[in-house]
GROMACS .gro file of C-alpha atoms in nm:
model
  233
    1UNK     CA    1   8.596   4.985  -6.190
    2UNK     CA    2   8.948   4.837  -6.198
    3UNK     CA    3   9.091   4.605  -5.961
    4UNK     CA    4   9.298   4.789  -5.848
    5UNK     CA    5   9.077   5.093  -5.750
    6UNK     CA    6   8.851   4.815  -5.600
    7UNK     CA    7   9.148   4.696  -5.384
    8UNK     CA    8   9.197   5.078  -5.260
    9UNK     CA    9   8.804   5.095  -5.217
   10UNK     CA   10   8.790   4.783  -5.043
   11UNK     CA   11   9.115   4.873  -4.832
   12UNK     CA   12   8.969   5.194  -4.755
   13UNK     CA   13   8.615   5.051  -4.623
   14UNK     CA   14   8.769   4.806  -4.361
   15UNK     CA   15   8.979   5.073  -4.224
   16UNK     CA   16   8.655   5.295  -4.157
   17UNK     CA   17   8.441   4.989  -4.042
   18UNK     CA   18   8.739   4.813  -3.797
   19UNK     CA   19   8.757   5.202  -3.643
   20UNK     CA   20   8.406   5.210  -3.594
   21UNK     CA   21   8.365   4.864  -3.443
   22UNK     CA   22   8.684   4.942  -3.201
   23UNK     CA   23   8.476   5.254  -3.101
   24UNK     CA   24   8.151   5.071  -3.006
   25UNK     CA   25   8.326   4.815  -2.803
   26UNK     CA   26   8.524   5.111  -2.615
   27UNK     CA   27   8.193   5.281  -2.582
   28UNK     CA   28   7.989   4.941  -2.463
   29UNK     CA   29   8.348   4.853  -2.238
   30UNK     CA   30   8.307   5.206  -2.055
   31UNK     CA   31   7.937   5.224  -1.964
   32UNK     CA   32   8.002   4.885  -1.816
   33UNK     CA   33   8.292   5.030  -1.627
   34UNK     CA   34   8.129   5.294  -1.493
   35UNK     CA   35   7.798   5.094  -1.398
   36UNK     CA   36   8.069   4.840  -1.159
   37UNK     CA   37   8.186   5.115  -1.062
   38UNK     CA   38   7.848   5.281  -0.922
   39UNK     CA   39   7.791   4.929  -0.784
   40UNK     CA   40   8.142   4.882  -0.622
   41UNK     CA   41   8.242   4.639  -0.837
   42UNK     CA   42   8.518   4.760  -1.024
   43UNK     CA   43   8.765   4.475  -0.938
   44UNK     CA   44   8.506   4.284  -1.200
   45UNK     CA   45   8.612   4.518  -1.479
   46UNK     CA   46   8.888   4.278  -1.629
   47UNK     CA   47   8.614   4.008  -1.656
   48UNK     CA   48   8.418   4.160  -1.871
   49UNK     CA   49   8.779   4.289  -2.064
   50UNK     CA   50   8.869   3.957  -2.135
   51UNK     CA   51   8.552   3.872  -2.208
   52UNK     CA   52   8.526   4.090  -2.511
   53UNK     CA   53   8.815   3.924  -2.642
   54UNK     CA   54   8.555   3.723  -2.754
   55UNK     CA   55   8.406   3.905  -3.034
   56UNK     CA   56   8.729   3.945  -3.169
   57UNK     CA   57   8.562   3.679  -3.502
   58UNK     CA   58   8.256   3.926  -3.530
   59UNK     CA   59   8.523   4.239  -3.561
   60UNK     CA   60   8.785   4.062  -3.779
   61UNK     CA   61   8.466   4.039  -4.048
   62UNK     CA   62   8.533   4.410  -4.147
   63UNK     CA   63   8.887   4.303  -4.236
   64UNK     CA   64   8.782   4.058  -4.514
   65UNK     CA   65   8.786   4.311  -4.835
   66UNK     CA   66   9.161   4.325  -4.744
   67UNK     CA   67   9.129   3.947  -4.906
   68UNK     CA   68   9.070   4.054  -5.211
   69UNK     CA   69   9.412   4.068  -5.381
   70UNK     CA   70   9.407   3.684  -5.262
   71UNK     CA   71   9.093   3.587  -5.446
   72UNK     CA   72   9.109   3.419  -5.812
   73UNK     CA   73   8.750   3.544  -5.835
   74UNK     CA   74   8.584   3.868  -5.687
   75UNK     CA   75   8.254   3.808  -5.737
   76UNK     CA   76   8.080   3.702  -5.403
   77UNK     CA   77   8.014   3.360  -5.481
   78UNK     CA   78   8.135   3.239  -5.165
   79UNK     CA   79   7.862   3.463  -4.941
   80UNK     CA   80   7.660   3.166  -4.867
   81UNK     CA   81   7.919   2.963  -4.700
   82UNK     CA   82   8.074   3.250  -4.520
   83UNK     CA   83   7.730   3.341  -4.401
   84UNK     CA   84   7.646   3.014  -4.226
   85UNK     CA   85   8.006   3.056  -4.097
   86UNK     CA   86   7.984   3.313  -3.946
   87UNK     CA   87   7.651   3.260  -3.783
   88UNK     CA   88   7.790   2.964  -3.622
   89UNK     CA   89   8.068   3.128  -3.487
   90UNK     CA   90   7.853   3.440  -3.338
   91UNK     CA   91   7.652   3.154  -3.167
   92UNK     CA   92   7.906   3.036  -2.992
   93UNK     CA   93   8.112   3.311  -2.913
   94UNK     CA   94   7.787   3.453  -2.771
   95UNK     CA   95   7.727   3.151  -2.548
   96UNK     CA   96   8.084   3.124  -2.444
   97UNK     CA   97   8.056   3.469  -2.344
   98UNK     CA   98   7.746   3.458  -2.172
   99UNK     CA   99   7.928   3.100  -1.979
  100UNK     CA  100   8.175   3.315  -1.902
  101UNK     CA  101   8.013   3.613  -1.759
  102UNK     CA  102   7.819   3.419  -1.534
  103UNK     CA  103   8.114   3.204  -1.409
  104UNK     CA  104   8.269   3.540  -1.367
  105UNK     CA  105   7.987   3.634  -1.153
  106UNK     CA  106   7.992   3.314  -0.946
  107UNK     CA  107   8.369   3.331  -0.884
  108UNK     CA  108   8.403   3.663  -0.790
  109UNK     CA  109   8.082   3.648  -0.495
  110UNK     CA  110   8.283   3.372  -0.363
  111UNK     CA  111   8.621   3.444  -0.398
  112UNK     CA  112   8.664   3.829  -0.426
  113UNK     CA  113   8.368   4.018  -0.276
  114UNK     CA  114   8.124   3.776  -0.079
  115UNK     CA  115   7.898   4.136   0.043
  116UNK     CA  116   7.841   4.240  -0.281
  117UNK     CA  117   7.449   4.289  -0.434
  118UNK     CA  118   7.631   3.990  -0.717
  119UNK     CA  119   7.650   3.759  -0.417
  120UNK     CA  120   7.344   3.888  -0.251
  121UNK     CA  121   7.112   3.828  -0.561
  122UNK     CA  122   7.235   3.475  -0.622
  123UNK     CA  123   7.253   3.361  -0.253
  124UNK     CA  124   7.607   3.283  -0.301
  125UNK     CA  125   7.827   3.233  -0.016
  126UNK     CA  126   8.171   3.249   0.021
  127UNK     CA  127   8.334   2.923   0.128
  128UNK     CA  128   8.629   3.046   0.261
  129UNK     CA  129   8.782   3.389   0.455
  130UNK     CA  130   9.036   3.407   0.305
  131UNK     CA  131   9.118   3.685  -0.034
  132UNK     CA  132   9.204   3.595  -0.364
  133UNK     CA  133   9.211   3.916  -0.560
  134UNK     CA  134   9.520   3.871  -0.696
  135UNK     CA  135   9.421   3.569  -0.810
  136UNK     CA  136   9.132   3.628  -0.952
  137UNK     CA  137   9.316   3.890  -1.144
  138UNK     CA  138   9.606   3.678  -1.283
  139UNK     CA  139   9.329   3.431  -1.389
  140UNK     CA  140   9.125   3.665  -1.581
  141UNK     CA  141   9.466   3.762  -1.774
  142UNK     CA  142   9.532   3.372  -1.828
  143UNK     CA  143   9.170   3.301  -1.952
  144UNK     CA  144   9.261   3.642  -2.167
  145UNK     CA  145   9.498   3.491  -2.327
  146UNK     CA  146   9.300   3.171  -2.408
  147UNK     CA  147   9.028   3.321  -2.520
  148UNK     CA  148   9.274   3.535  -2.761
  149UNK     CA  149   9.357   3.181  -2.892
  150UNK     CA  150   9.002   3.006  -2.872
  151UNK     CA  151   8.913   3.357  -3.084
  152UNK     CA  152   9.127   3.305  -3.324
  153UNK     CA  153   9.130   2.910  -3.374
  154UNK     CA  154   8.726   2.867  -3.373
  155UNK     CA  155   8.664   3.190  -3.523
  156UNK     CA  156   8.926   3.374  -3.712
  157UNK     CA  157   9.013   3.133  -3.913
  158UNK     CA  158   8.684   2.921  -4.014
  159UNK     CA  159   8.583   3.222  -4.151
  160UNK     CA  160   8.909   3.324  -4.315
  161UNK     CA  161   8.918   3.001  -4.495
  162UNK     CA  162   8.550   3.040  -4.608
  163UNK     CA  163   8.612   3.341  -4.730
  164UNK     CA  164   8.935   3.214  -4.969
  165UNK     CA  165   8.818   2.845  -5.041
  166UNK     CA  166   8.449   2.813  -4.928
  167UNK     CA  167   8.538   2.430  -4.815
  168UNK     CA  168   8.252   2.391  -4.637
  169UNK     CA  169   8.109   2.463  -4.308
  170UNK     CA  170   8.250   2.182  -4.150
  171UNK     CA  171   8.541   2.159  -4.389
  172UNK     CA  172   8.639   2.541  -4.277
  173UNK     CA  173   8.696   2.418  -3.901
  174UNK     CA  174   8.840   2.107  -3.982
  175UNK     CA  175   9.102   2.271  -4.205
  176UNK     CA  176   9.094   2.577  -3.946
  177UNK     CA  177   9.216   2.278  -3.667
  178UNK     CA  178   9.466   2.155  -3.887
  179UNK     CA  179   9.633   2.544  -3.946
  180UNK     CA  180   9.636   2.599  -3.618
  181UNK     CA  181   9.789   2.246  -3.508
  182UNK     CA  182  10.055   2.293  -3.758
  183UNK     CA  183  10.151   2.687  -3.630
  184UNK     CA  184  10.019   2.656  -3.266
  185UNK     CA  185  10.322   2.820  -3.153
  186UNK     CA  186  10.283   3.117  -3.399
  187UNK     CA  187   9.878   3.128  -3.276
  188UNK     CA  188   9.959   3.107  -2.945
  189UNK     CA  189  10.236   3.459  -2.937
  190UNK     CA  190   9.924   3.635  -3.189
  191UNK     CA  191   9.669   3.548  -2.898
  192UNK     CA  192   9.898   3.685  -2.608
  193UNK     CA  193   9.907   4.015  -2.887
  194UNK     CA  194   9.560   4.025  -2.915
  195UNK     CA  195   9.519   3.947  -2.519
  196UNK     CA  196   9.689   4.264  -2.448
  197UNK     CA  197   9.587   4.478  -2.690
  198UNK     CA  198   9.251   4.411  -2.564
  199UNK     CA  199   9.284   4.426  -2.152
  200UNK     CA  200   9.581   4.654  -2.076
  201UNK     CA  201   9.465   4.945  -2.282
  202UNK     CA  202   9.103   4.943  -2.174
  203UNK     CA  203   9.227   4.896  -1.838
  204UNK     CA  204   9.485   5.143  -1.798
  205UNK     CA  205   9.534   5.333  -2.115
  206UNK     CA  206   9.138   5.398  -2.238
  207UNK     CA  207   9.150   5.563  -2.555
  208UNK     CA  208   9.454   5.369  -2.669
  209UNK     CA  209   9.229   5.106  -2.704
  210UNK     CA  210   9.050   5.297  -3.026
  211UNK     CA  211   9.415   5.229  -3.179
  212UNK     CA  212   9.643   4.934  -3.076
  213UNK     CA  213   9.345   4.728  -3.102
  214UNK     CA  214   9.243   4.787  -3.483
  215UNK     CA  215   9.640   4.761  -3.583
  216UNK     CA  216   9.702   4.455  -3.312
  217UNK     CA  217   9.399   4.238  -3.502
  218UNK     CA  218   9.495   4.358  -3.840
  219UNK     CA  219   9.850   4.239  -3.827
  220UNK     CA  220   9.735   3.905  -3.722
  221UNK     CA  221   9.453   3.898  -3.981
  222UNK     CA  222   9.677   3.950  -4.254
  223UNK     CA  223   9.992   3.726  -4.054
  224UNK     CA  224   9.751   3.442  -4.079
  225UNK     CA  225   9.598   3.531  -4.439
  226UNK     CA  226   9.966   3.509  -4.570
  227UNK     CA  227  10.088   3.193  -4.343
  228UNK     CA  228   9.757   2.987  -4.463
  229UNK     CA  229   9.778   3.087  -4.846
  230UNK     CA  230  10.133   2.953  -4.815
  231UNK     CA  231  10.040   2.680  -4.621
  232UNK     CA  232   9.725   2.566  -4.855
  233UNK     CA  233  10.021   2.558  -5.180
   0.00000   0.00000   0.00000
């Protein structure tokens, strides 16, 4: 097979598998939805929003035979390294989003809805009468928004660079650091992208979600393959 009907192939294969993964997280987003709903706790909906932001690493993997054009070899001898990339990075995305979830948990009981079965369960309290909704609302769009960046920073990239130069498990991050110190500005307007191509559509506009989130992450996946190629010359 040529190249270049490997390149369509290839091109043609992460369009069907970044779909599909966009589809189970809109799936997996609205069964939680309507289960906080059932429970009356649909003001805890944007938690778990932002907290899919997360995964973002896991779904830009189905993006990486766009990389081809960009390799000097395509043979997969870089599998191994990639491999124990991305296992560290689905370890602690996981754990960050478990943290997360149960920090979401805590705050809301105490700060949102102290008579909910959350607060009940945990013996949690609330400390104070008076409401921060609103508050808890602009904070879960803030921590959005970092975890857009922490996404792309910790997981993106490490496994980007593994992918193109294989430096090394630690060697990935440490050149993944250095990237993202040199074009934090540039990371940081991608992440508020990603940030609301994540919450606002599965928020408010549902099935949108199946397509500005697929064409949101694949602009910054190939934004970031093009600024680091140029930036590793």
């Amino acid at each position: 097979m040529s190249k270049n009907k490997l390149i369509l192939k290839n091109n043609l294969l992460s369009s069907i598998l970044i779909l599909f993964a966009s589809i189970m997280i809109f799936v997996i987003a609205q069964v939680i939805e309507q289960f906080l709903i059932n429970y009356d706790l649909a003001s805890m909906y944007i938690s778990f929003c932002a907290g899919f932001i997360l995964f973002t690493p896991l779904v830009s993997l189905t993006l990486h035979p766009l990389l081809l054009t960009h390799m000097d070899n395509i043979k997969t001898q870089m599998v191994k390294g990639l491999v124990i990339s991305v296992g560290l990075v689905a370890i602690v995305q996981g754990l960050f989003f478990l943290i997360w979830m149960t920090d979401a948990i805590a705050i809301y009981s105490i700060y949102v809805d102290a008579n909910s079965f959350l607060a009940k369960a945990f013996n949690i309290k609330r400390t104070s009468v008076s409401d921060f909704s609103q508050a808890f609302y602009g904070v879960n769009l803030l921590l959005a928004w970092l975890f857009s960046l922490l996404s792309l920073t910790l997981g993106l990239l490490p496994c980007l660079i593994a992918r193109l130069d294989n430096l090394g498990v630690v060697g990935n991050f440490v050149s993944a650091f250095s990237f993202a110190k040199k074009h934090k500005l540039a990371l940081a307007l991608q992440a508020l992208c990603l940030a609301f191509s994540v919450v606002m559509p599965l928020m408010y506009g549902k099935y949108l979600f199946i397509v500005i989130f697929p064409l949101t992450l694949s602009w910054i996946f190939l934004a970031l393959t093009k600024c680091y190629l140029t930036y590793r010359q």
